[in-house]
mmCIF file of N, CA and C in Angstrom:
data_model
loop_
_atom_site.group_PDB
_atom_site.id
_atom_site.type_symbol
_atom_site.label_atom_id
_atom_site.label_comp_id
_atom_site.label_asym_id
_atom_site.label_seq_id
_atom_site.Cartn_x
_atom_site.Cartn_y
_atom_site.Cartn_z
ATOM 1 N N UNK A 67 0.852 -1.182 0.000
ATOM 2 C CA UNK A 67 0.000 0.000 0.000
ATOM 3 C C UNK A 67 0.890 1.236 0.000
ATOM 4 N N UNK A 68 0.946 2.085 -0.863
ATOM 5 C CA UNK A 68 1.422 3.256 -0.953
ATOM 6 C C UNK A 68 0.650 4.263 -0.525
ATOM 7 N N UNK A 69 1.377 5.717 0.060
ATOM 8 C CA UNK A 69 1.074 6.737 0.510
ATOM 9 C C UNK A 69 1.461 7.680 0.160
ATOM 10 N N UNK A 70 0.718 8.790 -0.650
ATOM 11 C CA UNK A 70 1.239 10.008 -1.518
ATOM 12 C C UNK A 70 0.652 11.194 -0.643
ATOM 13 N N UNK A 71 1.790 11.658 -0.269
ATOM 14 C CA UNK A 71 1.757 13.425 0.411
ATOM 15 C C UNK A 71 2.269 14.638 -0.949
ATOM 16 N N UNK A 72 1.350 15.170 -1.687
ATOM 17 C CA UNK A 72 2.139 16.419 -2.248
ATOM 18 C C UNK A 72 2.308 17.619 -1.472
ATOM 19 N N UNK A 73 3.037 18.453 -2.082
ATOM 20 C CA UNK A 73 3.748 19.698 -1.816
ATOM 21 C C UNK A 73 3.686 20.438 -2.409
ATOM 22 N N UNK A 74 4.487 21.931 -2.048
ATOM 23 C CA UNK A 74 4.305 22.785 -3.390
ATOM 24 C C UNK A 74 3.979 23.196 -3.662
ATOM 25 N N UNK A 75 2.643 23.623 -4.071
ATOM 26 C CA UNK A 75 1.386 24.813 -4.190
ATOM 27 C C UNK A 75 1.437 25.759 -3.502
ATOM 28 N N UNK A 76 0.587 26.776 -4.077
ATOM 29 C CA UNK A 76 0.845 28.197 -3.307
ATOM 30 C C UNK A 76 0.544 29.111 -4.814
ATOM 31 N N UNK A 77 0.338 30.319 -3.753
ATOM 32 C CA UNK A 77 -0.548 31.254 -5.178
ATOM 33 C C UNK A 77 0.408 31.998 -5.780
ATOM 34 N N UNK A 78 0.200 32.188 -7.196
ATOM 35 C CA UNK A 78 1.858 32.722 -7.717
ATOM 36 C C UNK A 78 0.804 33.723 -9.033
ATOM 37 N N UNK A 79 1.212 34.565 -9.556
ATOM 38 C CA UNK A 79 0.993 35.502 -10.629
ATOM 39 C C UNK A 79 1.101 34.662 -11.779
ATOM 40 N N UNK A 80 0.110 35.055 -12.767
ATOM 41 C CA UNK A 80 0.211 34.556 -13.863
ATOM 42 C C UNK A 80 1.413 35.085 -14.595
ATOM 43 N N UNK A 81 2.119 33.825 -15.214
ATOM 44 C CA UNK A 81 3.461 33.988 -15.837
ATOM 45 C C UNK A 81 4.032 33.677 -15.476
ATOM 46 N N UNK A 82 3.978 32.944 -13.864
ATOM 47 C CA UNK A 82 5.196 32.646 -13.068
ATOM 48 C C UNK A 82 5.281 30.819 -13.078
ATOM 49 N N UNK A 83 6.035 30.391 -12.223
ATOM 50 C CA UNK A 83 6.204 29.122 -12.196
ATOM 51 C C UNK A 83 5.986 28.556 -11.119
ATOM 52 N N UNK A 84 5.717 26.847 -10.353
ATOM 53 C CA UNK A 84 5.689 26.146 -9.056
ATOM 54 C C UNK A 84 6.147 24.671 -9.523
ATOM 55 N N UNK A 85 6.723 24.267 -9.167
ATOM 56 C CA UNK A 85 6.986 22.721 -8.831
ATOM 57 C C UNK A 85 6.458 22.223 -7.805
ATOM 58 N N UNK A 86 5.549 21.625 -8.199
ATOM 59 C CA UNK A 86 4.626 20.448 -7.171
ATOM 60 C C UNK A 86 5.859 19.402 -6.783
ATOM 61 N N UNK A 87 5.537 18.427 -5.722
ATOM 62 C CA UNK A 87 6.455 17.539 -5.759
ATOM 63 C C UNK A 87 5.475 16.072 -4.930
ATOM 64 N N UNK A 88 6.085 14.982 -4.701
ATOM 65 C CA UNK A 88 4.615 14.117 -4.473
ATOM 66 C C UNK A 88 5.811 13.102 -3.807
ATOM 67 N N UNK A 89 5.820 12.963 -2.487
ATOM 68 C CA UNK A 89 6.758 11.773 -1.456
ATOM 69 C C UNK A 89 5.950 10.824 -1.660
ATOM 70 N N UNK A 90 6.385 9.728 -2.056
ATOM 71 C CA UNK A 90 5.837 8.259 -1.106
ATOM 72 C C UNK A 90 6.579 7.616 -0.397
ATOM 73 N N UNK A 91 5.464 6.621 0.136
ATOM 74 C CA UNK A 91 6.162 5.891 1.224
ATOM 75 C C UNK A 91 4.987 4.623 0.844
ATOM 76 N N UNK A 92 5.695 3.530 1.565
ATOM 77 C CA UNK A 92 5.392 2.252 1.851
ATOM 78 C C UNK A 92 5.446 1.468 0.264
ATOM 79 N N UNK A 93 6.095 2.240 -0.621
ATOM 80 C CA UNK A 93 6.672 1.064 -1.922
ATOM 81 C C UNK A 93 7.173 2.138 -2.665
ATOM 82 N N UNK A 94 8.205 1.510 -3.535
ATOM 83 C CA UNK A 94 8.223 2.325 -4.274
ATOM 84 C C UNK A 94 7.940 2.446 -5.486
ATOM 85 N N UNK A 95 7.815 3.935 -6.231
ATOM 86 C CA UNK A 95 6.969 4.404 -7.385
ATOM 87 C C UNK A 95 7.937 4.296 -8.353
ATOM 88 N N UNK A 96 8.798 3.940 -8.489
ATOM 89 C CA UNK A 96 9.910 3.801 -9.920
ATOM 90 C C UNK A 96 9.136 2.421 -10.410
ATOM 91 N N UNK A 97 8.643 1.241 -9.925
ATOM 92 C CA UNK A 97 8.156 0.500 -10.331
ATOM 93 C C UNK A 97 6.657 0.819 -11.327
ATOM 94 N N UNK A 98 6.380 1.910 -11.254
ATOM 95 C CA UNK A 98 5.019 1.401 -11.956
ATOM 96 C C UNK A 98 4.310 3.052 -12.507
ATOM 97 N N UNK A 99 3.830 3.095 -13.178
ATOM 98 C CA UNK A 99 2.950 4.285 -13.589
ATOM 99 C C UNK A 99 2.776 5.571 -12.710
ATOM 100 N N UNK A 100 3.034 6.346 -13.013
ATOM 101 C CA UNK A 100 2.687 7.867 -12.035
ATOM 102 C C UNK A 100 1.751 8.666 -12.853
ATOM 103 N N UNK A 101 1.127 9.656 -12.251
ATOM 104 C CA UNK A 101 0.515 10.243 -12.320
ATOM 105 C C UNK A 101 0.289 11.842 -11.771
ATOM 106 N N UNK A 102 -0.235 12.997 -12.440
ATOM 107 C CA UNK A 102 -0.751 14.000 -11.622
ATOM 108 C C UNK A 102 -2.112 14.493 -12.121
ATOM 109 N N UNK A 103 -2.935 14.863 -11.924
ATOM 110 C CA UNK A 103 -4.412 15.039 -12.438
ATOM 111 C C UNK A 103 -4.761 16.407 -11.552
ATOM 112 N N UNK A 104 -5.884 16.855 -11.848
ATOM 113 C CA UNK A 104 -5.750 18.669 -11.284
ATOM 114 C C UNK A 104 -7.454 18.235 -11.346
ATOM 115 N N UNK A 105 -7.993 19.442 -10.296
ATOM 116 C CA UNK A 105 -9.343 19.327 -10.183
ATOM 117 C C UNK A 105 -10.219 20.658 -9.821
ATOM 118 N N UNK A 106 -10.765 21.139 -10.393
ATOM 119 C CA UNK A 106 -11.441 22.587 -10.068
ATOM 120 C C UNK A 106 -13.502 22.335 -9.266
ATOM 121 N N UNK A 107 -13.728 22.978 -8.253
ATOM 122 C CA UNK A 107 -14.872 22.881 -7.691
ATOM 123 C C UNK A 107 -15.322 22.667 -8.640
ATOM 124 N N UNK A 108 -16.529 21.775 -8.922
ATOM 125 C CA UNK A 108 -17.562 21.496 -9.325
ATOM 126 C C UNK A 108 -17.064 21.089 -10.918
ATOM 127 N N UNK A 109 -16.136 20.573 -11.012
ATOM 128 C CA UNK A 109 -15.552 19.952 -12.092
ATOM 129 C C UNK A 109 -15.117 18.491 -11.804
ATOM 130 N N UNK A 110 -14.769 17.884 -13.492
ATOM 131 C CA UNK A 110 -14.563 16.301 -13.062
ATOM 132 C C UNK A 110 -12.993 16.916 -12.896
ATOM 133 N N UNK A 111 -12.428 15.764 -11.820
ATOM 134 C CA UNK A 111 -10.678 15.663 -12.243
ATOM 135 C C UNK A 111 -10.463 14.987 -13.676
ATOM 136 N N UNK A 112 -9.313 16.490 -13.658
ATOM 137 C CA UNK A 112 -9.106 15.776 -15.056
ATOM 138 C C UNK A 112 -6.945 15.634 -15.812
ATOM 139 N N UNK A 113 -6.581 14.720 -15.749
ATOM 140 C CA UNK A 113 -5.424 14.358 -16.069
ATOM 141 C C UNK A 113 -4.410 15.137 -16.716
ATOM 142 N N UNK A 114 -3.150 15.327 -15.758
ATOM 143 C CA UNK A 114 -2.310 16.464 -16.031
ATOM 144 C C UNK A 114 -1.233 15.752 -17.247
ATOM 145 N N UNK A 115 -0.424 15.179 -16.807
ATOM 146 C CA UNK A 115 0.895 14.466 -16.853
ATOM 147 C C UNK A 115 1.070 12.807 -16.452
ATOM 148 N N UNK A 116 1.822 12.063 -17.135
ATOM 149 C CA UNK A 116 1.789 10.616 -16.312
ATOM 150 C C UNK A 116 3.023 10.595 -16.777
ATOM 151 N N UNK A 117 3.867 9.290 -16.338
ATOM 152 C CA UNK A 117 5.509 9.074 -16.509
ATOM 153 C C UNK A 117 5.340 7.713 -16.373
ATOM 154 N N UNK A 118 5.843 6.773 -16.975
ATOM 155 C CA UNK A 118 6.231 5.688 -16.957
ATOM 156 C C UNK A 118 7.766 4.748 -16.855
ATOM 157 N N UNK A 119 8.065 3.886 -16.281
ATOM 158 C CA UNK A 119 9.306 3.629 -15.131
ATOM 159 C C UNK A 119 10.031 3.481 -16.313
ATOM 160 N N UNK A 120 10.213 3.504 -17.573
ATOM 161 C CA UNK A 120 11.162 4.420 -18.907
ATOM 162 C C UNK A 120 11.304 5.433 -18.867
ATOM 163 N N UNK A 121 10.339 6.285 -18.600
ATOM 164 C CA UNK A 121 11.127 7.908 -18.013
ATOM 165 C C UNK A 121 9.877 8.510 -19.428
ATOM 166 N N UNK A 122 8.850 7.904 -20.218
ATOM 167 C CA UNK A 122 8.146 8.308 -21.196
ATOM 168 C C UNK A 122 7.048 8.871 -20.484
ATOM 169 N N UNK A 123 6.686 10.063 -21.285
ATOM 170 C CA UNK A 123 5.806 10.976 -20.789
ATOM 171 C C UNK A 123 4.607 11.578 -21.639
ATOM 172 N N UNK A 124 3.670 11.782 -20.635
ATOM 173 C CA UNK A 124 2.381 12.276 -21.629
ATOM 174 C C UNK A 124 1.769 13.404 -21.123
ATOM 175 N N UNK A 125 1.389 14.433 -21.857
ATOM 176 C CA UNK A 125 0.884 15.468 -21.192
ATOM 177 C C UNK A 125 -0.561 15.889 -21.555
ATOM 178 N N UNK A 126 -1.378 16.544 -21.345
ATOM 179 C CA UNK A 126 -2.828 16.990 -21.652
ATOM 180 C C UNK A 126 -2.604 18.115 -22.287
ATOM 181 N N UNK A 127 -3.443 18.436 -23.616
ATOM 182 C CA UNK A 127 -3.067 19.730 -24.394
ATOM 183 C C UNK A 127 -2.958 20.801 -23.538
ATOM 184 N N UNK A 128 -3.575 21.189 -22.838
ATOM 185 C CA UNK A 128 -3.631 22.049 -22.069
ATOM 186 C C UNK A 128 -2.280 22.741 -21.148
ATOM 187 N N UNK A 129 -1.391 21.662 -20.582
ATOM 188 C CA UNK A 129 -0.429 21.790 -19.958
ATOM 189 C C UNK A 129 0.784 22.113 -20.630
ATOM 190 N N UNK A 130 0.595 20.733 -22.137
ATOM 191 C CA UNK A 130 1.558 20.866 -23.256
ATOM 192 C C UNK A 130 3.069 21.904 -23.747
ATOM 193 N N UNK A 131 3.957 21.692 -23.080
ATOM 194 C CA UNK A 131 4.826 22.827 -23.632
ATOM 195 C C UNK A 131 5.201 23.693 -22.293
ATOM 196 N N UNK A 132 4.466 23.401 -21.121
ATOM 197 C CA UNK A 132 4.466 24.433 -20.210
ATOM 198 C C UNK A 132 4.657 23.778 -19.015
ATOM 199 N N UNK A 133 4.795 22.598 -18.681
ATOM 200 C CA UNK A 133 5.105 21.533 -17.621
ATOM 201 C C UNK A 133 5.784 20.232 -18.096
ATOM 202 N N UNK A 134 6.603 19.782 -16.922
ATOM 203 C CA UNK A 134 7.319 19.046 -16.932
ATOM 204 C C UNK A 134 7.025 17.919 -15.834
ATOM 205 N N UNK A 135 6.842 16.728 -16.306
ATOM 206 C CA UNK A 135 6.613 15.451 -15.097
ATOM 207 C C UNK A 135 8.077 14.685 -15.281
ATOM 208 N N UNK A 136 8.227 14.737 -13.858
ATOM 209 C CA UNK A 136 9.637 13.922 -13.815
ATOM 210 C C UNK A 136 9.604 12.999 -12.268
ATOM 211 N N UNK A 137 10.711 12.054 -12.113
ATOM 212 C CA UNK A 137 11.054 11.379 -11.054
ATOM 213 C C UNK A 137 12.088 11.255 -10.412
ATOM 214 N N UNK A 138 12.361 10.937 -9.294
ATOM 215 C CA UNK A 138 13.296 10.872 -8.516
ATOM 216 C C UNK A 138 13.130 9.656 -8.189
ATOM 217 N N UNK A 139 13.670 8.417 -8.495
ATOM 218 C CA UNK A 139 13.508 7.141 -7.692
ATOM 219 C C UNK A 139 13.919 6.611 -6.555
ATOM 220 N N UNK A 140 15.384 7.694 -6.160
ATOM 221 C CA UNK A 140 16.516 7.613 -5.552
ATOM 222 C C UNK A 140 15.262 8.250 -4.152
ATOM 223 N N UNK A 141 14.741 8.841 -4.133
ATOM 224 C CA UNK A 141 13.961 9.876 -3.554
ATOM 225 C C UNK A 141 12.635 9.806 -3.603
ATOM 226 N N UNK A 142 12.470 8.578 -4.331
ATOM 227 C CA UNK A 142 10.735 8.259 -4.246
ATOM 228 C C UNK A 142 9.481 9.728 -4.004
ATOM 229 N N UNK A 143 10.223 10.191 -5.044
ATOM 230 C CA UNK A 143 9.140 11.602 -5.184
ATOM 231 C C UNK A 143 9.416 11.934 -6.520
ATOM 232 N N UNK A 144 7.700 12.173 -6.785
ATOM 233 C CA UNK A 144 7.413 12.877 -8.135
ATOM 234 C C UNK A 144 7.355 14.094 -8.443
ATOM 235 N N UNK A 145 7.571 14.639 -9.273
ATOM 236 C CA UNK A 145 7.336 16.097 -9.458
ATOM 237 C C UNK A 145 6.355 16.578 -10.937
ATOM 238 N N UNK A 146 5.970 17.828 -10.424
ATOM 239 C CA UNK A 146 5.680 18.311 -11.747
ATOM 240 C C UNK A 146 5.741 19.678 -11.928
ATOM 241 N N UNK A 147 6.772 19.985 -12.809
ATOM 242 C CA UNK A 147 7.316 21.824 -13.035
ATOM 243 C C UNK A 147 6.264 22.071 -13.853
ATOM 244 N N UNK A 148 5.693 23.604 -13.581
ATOM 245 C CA UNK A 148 4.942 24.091 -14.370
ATOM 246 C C UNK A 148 5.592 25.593 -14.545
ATOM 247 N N UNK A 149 5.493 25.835 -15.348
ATOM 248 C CA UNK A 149 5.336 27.136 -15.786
ATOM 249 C C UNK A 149 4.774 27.907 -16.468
ATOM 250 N N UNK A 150 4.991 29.102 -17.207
ATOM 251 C CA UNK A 150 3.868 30.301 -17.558
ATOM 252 C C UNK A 150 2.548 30.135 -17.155
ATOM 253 N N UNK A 151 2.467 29.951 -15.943
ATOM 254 C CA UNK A 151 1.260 30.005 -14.751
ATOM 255 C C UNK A 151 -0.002 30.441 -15.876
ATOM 256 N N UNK A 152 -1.186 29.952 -15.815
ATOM 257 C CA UNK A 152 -2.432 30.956 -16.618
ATOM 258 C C UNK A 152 -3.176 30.635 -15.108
ATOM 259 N N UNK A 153 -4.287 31.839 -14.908
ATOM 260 C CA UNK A 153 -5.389 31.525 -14.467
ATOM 261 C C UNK A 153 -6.422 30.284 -14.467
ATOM 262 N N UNK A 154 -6.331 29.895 -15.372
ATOM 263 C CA UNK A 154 -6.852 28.568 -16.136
ATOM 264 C C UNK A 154 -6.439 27.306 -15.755
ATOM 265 N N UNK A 155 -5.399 27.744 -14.857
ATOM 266 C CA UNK A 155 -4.388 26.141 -13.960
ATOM 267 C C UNK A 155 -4.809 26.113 -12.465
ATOM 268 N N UNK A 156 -5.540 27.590 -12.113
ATOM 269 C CA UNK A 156 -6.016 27.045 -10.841
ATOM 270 C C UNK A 156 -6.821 26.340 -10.025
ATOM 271 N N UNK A 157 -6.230 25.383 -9.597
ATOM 272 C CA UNK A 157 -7.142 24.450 -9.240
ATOM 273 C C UNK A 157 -6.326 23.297 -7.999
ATOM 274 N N UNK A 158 -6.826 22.259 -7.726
ATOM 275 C CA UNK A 158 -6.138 21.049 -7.009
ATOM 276 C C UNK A 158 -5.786 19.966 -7.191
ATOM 277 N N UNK A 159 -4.374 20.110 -6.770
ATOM 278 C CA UNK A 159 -3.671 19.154 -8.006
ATOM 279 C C UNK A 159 -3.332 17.636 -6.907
ATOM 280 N N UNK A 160 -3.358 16.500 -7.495
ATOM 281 C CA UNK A 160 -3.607 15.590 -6.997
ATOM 282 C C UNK A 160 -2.065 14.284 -7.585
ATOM 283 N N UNK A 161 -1.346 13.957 -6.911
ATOM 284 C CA UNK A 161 -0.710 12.937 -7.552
ATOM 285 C C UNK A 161 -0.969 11.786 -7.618
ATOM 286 N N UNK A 162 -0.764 10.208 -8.399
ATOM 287 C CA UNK A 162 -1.859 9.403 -7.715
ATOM 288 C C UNK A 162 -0.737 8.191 -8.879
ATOM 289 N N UNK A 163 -0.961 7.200 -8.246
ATOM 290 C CA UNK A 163 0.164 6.040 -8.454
ATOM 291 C C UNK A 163 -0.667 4.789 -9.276
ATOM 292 N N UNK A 164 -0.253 3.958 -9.842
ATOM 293 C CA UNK A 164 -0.750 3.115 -10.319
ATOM 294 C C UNK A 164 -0.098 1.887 -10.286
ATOM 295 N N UNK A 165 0.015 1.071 -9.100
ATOM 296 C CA UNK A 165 0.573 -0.309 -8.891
ATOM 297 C C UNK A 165 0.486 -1.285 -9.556
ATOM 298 N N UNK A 166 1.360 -1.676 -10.238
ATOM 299 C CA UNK A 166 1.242 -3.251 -10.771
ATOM 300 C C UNK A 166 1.143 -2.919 -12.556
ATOM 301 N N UNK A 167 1.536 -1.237 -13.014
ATOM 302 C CA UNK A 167 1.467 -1.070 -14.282
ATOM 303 C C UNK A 167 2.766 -0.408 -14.797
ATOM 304 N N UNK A 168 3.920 -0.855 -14.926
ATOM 305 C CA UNK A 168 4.961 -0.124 -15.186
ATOM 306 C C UNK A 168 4.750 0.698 -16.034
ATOM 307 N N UNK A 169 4.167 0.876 -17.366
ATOM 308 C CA UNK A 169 3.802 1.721 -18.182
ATOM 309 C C UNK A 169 2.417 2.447 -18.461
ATOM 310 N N UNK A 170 2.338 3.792 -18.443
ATOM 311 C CA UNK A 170 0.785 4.006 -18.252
ATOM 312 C C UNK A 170 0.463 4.131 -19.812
ATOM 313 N N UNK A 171 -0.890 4.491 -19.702
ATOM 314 C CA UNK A 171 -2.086 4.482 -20.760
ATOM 315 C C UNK A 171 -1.557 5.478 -21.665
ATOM 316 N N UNK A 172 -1.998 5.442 -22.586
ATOM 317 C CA UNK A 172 -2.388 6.626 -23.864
ATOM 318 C C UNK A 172 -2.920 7.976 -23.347
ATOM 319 N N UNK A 173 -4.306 7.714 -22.597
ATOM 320 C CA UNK A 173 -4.747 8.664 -21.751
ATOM 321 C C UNK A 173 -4.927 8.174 -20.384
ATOM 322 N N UNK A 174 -4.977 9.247 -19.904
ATOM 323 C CA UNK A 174 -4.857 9.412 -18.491
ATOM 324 C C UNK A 174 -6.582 9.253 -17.985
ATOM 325 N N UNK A 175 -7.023 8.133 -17.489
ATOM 326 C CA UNK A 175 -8.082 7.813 -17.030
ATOM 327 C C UNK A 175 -7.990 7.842 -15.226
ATOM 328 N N UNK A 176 -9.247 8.467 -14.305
ATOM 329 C CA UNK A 176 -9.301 8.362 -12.843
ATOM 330 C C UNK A 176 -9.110 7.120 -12.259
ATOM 331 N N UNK A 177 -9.734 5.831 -13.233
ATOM 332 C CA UNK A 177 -10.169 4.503 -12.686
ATOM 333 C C UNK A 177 -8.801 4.189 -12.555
ATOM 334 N N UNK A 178 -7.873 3.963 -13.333
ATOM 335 C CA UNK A 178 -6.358 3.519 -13.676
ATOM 336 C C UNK A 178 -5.717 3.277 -12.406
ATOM 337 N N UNK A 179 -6.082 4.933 -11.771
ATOM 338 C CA UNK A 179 -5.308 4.912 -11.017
ATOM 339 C C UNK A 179 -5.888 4.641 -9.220
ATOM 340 N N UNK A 180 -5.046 3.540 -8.426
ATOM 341 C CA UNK A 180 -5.441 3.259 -7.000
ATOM 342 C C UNK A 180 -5.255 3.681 -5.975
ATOM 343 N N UNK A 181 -4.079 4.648 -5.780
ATOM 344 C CA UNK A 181 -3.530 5.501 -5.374
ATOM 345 C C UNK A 181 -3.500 7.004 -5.436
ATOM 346 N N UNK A 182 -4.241 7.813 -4.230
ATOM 347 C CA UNK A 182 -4.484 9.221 -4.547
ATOM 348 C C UNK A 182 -3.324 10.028 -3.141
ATOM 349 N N UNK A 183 -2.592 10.818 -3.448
ATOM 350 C CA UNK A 183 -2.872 12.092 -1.904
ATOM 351 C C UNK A 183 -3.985 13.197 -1.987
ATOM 352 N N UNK A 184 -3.230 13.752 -1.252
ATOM 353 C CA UNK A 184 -4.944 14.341 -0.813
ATOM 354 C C UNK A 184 -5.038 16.030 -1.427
ATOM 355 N N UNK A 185 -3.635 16.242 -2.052
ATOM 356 C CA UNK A 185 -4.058 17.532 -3.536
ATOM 357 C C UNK A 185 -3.251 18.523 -2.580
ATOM 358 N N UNK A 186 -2.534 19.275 -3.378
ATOM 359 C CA UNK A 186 -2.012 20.493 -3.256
ATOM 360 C C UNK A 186 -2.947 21.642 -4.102
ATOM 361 N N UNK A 187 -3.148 22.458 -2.976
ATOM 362 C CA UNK A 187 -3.879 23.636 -3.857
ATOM 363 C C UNK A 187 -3.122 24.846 -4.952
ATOM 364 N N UNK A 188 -3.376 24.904 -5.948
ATOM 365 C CA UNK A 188 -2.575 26.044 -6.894
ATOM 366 C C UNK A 188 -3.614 27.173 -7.379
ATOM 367 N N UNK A 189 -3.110 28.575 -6.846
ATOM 368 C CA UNK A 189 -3.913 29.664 -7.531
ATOM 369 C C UNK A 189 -3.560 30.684 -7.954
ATOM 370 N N UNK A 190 -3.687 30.934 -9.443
ATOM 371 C CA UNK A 190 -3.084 31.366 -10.147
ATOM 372 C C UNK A 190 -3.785 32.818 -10.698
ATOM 373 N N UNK A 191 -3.290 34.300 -10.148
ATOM 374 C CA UNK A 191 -3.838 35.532 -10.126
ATOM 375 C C UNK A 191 -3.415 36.355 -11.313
#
């Protein structure tokens, strides 16, 4: 059973940048699919970035060009750099693991994944 604490968030000006970052504990995440997904009130969550234990990456048009998902295995923490902040990114961002799939999906589906923390907030002025 894994346990994801993110970090990181905090309100920053549009244009600017934050690196989220996502600890686990009780296994480790170099083995299998990662994830970050973002969620706004009264919206579905919906899929940021995923990384797979090749280091291959997928992003959502939206983020495209302007964030970076990466790993630390050594350090069993995920990250995800964002930059040129829009208004349009604020929201709660969620990291979330997927055991037993070294490589993730095409798209980034909620079900996939079994493993949630409990969201870093980002707001972007």
């Amino acid at each position: 059973h894994v346990q994801l604490v993110e970090s990181g968030g905090g309100s920053v000006q549009a244009g600017g940048s934050l690196r989220l970052s996502c600890v686990a504990s009780g296994d480790t995440i170099g083995r299998y699919c990662m994830g970050w997904f973002r969620q706004i009130p009264g919206k579905e969550r919906e899929g940021v970035a995923s990384i797979s234990i090749d280091g291959s990456t997928r992003y959502a048009d939206s983020v495209k060009g302007r964030s970076t998902i990466s790993r630390d295995n050594a350090k069993n923490t995920l990250y995800l750099q964002m930059n040129s902040l829009d208004p349009e990114d604020t929201a709660m961002y969620y990291c979330a693991a997927k055991p037993g799939y070294p490589y993730c999906s095409s798209v980034l589906r909620l079900d996939d994944f079994g493993y949630w923390g409990q969201g870093t907030q980002v707001t972007v002025s």
